[in-house]
Coordinates of C-alpha atoms in Angstrom, one line a residue:
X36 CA 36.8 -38.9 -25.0
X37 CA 33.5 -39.3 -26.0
X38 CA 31.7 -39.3 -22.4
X39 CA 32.9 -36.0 -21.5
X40 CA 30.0 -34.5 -23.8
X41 CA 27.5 -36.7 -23.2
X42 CA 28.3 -35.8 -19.5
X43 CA 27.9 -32.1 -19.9
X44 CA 24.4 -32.4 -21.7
X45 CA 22.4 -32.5 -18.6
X46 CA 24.1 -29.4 -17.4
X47 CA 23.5 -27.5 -20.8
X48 CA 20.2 -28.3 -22.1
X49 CA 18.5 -25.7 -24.5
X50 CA 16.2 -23.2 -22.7
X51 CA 12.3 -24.0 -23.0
X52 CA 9.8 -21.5 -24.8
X53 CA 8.6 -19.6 -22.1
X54 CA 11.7 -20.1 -19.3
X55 CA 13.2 -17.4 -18.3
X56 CA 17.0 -16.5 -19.3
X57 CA 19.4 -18.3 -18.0
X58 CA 21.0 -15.1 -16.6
X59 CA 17.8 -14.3 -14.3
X60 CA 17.2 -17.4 -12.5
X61 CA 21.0 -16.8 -11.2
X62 CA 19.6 -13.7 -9.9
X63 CA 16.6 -15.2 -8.6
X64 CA 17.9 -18.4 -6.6
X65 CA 20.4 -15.5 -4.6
X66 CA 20.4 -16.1 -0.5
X67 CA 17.2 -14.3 1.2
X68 CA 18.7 -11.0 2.6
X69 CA 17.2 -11.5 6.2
X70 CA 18.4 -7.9 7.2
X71 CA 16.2 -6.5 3.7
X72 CA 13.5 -8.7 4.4
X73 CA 13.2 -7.4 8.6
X74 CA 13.8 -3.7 7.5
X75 CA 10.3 -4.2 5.0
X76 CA 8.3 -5.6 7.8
X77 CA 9.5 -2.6 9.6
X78 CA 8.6 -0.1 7.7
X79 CA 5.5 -1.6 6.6
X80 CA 4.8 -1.6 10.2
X81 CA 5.6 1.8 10.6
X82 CA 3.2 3.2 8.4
X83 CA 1.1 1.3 9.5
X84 CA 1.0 2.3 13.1
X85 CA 1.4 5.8 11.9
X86 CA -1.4 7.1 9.7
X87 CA -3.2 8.8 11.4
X88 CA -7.0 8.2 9.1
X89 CA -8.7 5.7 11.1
X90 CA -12.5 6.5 10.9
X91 CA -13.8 8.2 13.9
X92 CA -16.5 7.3 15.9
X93 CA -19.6 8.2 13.4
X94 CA -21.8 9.6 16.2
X95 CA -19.2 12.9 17.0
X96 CA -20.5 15.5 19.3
X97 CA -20.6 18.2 17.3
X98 CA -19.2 18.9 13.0
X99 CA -17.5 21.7 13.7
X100 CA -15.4 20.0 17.3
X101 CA -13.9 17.6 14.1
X102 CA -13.5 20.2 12.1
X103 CA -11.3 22.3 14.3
X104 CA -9.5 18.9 15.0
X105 CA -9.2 18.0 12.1
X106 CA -7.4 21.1 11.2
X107 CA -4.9 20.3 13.7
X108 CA -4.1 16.4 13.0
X109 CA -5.6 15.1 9.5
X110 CA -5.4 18.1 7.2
X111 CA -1.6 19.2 7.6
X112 CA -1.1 15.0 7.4
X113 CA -2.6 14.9 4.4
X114 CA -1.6 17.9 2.7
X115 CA 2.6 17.0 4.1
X116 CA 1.3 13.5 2.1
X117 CA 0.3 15.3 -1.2
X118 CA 2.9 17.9 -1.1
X119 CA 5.5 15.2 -0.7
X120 CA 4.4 12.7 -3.1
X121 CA 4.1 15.7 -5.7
X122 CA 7.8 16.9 -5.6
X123 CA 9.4 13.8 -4.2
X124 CA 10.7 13.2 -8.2
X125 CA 12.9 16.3 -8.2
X126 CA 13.5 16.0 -4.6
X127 CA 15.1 12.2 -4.6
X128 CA 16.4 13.1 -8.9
X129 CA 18.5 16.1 -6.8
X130 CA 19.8 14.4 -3.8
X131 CA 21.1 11.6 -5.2
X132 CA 20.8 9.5 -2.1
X133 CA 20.4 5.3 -2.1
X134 CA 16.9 4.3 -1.6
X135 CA 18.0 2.6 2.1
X136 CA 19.1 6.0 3.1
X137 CA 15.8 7.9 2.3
X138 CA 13.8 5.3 3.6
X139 CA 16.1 5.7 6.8
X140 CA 15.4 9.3 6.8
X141 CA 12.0 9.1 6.8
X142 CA 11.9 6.8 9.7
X143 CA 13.8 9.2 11.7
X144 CA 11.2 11.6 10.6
X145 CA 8.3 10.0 12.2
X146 CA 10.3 9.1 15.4
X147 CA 11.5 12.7 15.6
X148 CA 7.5 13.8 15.2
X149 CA 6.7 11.5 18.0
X150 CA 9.4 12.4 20.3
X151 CA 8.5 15.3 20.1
X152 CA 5.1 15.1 21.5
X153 CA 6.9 13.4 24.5
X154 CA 10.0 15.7 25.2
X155 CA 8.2 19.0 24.9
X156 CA 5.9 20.8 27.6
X157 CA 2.8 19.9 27.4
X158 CA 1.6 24.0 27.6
X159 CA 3.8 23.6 24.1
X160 CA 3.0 20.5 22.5
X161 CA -0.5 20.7 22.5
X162 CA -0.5 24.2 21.0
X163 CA -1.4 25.1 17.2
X164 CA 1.8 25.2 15.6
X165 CA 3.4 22.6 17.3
X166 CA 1.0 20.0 15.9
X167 CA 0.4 21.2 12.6
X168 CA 4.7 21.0 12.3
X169 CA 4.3 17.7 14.3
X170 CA 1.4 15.7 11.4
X171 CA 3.5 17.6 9.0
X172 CA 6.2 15.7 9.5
X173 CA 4.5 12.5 10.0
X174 CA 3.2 13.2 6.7
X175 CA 5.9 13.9 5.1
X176 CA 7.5 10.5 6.3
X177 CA 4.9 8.6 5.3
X178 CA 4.9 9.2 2.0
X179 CA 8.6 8.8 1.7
X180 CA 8.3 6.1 3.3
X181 CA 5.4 4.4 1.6
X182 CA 6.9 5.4 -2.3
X183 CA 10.5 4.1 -1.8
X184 CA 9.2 1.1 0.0
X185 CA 6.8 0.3 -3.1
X186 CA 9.5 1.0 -5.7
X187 CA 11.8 -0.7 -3.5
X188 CA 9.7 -4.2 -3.8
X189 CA 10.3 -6.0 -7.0
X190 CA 8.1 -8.8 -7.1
X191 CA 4.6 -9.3 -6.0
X192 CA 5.3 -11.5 -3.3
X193 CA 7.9 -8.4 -1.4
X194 CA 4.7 -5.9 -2.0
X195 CA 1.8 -8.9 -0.1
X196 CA 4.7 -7.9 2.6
X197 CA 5.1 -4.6 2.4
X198 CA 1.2 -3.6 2.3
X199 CA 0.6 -6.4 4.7
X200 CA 2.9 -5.7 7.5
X201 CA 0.9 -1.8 7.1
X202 CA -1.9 -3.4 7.5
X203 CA -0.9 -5.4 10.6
X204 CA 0.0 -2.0 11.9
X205 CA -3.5 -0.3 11.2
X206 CA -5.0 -3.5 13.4
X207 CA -2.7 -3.0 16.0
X208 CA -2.9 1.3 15.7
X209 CA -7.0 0.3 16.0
X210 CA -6.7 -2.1 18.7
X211 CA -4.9 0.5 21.1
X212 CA -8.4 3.0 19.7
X213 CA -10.4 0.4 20.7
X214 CA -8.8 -0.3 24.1
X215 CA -8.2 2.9 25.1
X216 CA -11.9 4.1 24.5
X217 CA -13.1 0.4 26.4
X218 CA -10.7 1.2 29.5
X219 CA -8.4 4.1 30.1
X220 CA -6.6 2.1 31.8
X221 CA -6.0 -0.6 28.9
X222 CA -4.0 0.2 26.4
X223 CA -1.9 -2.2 25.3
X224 CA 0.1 -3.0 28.2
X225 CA 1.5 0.6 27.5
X226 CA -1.0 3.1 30.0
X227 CA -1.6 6.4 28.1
X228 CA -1.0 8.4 24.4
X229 CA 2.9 8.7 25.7
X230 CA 2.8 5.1 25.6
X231 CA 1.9 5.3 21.6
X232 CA 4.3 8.0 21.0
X233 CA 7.2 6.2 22.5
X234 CA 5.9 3.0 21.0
X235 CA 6.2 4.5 17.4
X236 CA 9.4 6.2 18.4
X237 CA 11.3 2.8 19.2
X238 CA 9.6 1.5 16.1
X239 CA 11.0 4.5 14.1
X240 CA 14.4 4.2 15.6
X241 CA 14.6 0.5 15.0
X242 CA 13.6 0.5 11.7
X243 CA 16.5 3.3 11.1
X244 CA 18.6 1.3 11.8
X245 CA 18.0 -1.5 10.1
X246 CA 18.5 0.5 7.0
X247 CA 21.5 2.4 7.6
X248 CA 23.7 0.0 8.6
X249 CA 23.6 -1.7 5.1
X250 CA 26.7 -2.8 3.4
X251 CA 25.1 -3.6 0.0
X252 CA 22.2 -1.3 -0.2
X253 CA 20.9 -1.9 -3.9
X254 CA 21.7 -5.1 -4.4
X255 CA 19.3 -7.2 -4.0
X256 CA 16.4 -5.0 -4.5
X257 CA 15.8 -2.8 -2.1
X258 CA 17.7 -0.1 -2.3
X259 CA 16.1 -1.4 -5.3
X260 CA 14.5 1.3 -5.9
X261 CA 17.3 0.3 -8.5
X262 CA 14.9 -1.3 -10.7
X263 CA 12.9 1.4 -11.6
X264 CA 15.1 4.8 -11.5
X265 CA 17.9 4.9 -13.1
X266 CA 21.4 4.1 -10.9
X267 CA 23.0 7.6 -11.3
X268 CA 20.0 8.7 -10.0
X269 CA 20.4 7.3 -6.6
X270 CA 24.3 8.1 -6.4
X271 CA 24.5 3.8 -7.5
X272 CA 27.5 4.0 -9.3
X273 CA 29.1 0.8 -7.7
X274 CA 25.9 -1.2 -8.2
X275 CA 26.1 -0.5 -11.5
X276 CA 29.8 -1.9 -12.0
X277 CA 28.5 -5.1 -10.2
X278 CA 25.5 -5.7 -12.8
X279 CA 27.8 -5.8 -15.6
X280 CA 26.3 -9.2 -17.0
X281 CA 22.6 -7.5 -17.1
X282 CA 22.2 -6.2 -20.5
X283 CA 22.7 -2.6 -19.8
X284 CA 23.0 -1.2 -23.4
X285 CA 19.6 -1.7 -24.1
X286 CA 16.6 -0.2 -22.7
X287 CA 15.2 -3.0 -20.5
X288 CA 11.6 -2.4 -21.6
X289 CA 12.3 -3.1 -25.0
X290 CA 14.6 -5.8 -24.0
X291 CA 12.0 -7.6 -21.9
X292 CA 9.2 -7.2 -24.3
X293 CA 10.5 -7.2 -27.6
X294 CA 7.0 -7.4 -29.8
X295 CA 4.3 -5.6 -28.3
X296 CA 0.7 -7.1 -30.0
X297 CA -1.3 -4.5 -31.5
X298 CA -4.9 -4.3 -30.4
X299 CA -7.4 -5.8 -32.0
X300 CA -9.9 -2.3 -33.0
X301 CA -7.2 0.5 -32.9
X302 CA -4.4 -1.1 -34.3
X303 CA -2.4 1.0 -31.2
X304 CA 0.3 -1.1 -29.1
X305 CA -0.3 -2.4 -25.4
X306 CA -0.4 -1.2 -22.9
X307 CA -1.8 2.1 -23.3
X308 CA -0.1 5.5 -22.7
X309 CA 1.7 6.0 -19.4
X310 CA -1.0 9.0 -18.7
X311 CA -3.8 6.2 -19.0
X312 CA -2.0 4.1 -16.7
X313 CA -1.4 6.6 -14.2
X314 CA -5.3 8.4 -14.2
X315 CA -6.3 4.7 -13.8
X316 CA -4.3 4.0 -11.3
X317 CA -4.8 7.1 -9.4
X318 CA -8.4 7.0 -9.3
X319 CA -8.4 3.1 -8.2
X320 CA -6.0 4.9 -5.3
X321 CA -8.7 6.9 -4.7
X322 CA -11.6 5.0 -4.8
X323 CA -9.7 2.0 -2.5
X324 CA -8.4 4.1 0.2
X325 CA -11.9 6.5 0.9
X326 CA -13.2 2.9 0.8
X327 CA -10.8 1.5 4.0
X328 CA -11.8 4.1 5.5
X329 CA -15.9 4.6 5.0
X330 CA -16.2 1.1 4.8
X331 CA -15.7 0.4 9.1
X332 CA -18.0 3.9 10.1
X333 CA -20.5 2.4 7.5
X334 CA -20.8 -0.8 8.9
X335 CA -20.8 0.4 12.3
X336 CA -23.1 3.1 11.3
X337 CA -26.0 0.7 10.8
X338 CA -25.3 -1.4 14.3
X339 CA -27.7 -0.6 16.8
X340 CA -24.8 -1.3 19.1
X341 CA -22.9 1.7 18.8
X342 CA -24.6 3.5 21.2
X343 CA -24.1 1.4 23.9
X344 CA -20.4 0.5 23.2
X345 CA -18.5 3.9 22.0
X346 CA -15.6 1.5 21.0
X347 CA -17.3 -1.2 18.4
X348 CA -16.4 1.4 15.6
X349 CA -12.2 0.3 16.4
X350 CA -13.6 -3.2 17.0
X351 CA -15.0 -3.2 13.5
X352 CA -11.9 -1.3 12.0
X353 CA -9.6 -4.0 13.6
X354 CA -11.6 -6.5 12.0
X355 CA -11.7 -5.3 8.6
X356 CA -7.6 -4.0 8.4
X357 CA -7.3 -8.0 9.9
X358 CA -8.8 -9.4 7.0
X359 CA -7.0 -7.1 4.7
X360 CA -3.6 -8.1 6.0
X361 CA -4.7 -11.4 5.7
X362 CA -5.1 -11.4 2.5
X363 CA -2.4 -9.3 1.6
X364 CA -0.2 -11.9 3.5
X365 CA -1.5 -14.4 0.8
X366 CA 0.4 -12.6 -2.0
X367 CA 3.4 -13.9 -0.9
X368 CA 3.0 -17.7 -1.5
X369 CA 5.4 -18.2 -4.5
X370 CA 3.5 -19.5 -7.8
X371 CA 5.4 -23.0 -8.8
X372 CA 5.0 -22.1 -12.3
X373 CA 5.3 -19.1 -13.7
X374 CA 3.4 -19.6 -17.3
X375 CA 0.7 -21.4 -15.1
X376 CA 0.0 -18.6 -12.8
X377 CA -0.2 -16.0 -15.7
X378 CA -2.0 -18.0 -17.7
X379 CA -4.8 -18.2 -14.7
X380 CA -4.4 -14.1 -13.9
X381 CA -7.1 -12.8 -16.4
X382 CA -9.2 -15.4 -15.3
X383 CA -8.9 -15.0 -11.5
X384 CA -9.2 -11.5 -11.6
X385 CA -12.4 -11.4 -13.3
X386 CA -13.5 -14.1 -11.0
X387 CA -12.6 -11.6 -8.0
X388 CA -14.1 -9.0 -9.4
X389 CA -17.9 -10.2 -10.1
X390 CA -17.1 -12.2 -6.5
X391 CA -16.6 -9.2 -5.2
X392 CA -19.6 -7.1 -7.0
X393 CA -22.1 -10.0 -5.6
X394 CA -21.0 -10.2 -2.4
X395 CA -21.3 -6.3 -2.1
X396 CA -24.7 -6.8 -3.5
X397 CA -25.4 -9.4 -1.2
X398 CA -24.5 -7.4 1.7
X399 CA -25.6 -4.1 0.8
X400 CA -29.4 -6.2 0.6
X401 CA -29.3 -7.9 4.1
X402 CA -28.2 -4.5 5.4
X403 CA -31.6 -2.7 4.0
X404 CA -33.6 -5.6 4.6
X405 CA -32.3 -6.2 8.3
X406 CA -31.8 -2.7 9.0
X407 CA -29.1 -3.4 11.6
X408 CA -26.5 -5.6 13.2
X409 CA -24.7 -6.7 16.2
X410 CA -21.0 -5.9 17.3
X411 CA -19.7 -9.1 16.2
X412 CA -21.6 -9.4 13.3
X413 CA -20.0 -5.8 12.6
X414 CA -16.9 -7.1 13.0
X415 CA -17.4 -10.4 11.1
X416 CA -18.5 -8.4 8.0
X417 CA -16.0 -5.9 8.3
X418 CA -13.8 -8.9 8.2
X419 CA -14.9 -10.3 5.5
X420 CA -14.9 -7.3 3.2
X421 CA -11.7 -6.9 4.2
X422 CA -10.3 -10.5 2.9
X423 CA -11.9 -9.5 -0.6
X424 CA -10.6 -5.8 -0.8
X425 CA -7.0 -6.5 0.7
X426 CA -5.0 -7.6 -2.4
X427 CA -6.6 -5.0 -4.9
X428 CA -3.9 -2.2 -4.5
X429 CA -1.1 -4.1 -4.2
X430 CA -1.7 -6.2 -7.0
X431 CA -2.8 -3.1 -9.0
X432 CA 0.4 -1.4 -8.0
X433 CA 2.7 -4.5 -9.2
X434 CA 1.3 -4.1 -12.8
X435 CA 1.8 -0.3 -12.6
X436 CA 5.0 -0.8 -11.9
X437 CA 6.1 -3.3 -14.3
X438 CA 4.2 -1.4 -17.1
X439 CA 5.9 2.1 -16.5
X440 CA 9.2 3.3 -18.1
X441 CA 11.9 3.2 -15.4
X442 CA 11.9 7.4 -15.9
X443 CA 8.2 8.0 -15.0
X444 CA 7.9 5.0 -12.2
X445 CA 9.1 7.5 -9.3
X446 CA 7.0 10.3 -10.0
X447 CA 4.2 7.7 -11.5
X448 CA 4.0 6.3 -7.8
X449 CA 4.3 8.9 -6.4
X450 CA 1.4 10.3 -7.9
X451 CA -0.9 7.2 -6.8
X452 CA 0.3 7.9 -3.4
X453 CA -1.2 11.5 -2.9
X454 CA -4.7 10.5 -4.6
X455 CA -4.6 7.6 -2.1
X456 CA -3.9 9.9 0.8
X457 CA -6.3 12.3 -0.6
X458 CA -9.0 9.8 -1.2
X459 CA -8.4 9.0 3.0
X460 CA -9.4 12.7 4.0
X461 CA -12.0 13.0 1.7
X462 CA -13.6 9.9 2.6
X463 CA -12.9 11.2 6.6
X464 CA -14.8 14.2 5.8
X465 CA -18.0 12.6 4.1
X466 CA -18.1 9.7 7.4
X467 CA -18.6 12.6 9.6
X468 CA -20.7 14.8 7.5
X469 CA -23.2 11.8 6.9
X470 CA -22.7 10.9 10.6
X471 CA -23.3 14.3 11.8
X472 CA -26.6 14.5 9.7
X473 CA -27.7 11.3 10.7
X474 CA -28.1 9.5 7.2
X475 CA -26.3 6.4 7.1
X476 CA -28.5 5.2 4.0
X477 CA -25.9 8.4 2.4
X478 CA -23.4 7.0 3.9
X479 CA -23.7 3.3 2.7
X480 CA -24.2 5.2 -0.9
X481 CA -21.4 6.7 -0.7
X482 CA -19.6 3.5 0.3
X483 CA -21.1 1.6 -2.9
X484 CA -20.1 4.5 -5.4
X485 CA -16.4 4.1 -4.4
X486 CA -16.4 0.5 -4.6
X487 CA -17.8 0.6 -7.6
X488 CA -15.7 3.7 -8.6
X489 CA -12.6 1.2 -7.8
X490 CA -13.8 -2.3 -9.6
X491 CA -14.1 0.1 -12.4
X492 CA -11.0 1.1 -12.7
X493 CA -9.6 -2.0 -12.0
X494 CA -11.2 -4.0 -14.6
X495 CA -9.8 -1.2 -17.3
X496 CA -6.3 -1.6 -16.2
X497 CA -7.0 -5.5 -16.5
X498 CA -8.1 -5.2 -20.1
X499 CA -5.4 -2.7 -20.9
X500 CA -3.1 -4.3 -19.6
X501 CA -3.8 -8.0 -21.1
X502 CA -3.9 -6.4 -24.2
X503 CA -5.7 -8.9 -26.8
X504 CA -8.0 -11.9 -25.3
X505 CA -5.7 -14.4 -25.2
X506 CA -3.4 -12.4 -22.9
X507 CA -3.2 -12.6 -19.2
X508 CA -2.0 -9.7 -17.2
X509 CA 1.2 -10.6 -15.7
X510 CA 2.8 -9.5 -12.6
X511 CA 6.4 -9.5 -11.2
X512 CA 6.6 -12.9 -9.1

């Protein structure tokens, strides 16, 4: 009688300071949804492949031959991506749709888009209208796509995928640029812009259906979006009968967080407003995308190789959207210990940020000094730059998220989203102005201001979000 305690103990031992409950790592150690995991990669992919903001060649022949271009491909894009990112709150609070079924949508979207451009005349497709609708709807998808995907990834290590896998898809979108400029009649095994079109199309199609065929959409967290709006929102009625041991009464903010440390000079709790949170973030959206795409056409800008090979400016995009997917990648290695990784964020970050700072520094000198480069040391640089500037937005993203109320996440990301597109055009439109004056000292000006512009921003959200100086800023893992 007195053994069958003794042999329970080992089985009921009292929870550490610091472990999570013992209700989450039952959630946690669930099997990996292979199907949820594929239809990420996919859509990551997709966007990837899709956007349509990779730096022109810097050397254009004329300003106004990209403007009138530009009026047909980039500009509906990006307004589609600002218009839909601004209402996509009411839009997804009204339809009442599961996450896996808007993101299914927007996939069918882009393919439609694209099959369009192959099923219709060319006399027709290549007309006005027909490719302002056309970017319009790739716009449109996009951002769909690129908010529910975000919300839809809880944890750090599903976002490294998410952002990774788009940009995978910006190498490979590149890659096709830069063969198809080299050789006509290279271009990916696929000869021709149908072969791009139908390539996205199966892409769109596949990643479709990998959504809609579901059978537990929110579960697991993706149709997750269920983490962040609330169920009735989303129609997730049933998912909200099957979380019945979550602590639903209470709000999970103040569930999660029960004391909130007031700051040290204000006496005001952390983190700050939700309107500081988002302007911060916003701008940092901003700052980083104009900077992934000036940062290629600057480089290349001050190679005196450019004139000789048209198609070094893709070779040094591919380079620098390699190194940013491999670092993104990195964000999904798994931390062993919690307290121990959170414990080391403030620290790393501020590491990353003067490394970062210095080796900008470092670069932006040996540029003025040398006063040119070769291709491949382009590319190598490009590279490199990429590595440091890959896991910014994600990571910036995750403590966004975990810091906004569930009711203000959707339109809060959605927000980010549209500067971020918004920060691409702008960024397009100063490459070639620069370019087209033939100043890349501008240009590389330019380039420093929104990396500055960005570390900025980034090291105020750090030391909002860690709070007082013992703090580190913690993110979903």
């Amino acid at each position: 009688m007195a053994t069958k305690p003794n042999a329970a103990l080992p089985k009921t031992r009292p929870r550490l300071r610091g472990e999570p409950d013992h209700q989450e790592p039952a959630e946690s150690r669930q099997p990996i949804d292979i199907i949820r995991l594929a239809s990420l990669c996919l859509t990551g992919l997709l966007i990837g492949v899709n956007d349509i903001t990779y730096p022109p060649p810097p050397r254009a022949a004329s300003l106004e031959s990209f403007l009138v271009s530009s009026a047909r491909t980039i500009f509906p894009f990006t307004v589609a991506c600002i218009l839909a990112a601004a209402f996509l709150d009411p839009i997804v609070r009204c339809a009442r749709f599961p996450p896996s079924s808007i993101l299914a949508l927007a996939s069918l979207l882009i393919a439609g888009a694209h099959a369009s451009a192959l099923t219709l005349p060319s006399s027709w497709s290549q007309t006005v209208p027909c490719a302002v609708l056309r970017h319009l709807l790739l716009g449109v998808g996009n951002t769909l796509s690129l908010t529910i995907a975000t919300l839809s990834s809880s944890r750090t290590t599903t976002l490294g995928l998410l952002h990774g896998t788009a940009a995978l898809g910006a190498v490979l979108r590149t890659a096709v640029a830069a063969s198809t400029t080299a050789d006509s009649r290279a271009t990916m095994m696929i000869p021709g812009r149908k072969g791009q079109h139908l390539a996205v199309l199966v892409l769109g199609l596949a990643t479709a259906a990998s959504l809609l065929p579901s059978p537990r959409p929110d579960r697991h967290g993706a149709g997750e979006c269920g983490r962040h709006p609330k169920g009735p929102m989303h129609g997730d009625t049933e998912t909200q009968t099957h979380r019945t041991h979550t602590p639903q009464p209470a709000p999970p903010p103040p569930a999660s967080r029960p004391e909130k440390p007031l700051h040290r000079e204000t006496n005001a709790q952390y983190p700050p407003p939700a309107s500081r949170i988002t302007t911060l973030t916003a701008l940092l959206a901003l700052a980083h995308h104009g900077t992934l795409v000036a940062l290629p056409a600057g480089l290349v800008s001050l190679s005196p190789s450019v004139g000789e090979q048209k198609h070094i400016v893709h070779v040094a995009a591919a380079a620098f959207w390699t190194g940013v997917a491999i670092s993104r990648f990195f964000m999904m290695l798994p931390p062993r210990r919690e307290q121990h990784i959170r414990a080391k964020q403030a620290v790393v970050s501020r590491a990353v940020l003067v490394a970062a700072g210095c080796f900008l520094l470092l670069l932006s000198c040996w540029l003025f000094l040398t006063w040119g480069m070769a291709g491949h040391t382009t590319a190598a640089a490009a590279a490199v730059v990429g590595f440091m500037l890959g896991p910014v937005y994600p990571w910036v993203v995750g403590v966004f998220k975990r810091e906004m109320d569930e009711d203000e996440a959707l339109s809060g990301v959605g927000i980010v989203v549209a500067f971020g597109y918004a920060g691409e055009m702008l960024a397009l439109l100063t490459v070639q102005l620069v370019a087209h004056l033939g100043a890349p000292v501008v240009m590389y000006v330019v380039i420093a201001g929104l990396v500055g512009g960005m570390l900025v921003c980034w090291k105020a959200l750090i030391e909002d979000e860690g709070g007082e100086a013992g703090a580190a800023p913690g993110v979903d893992v």
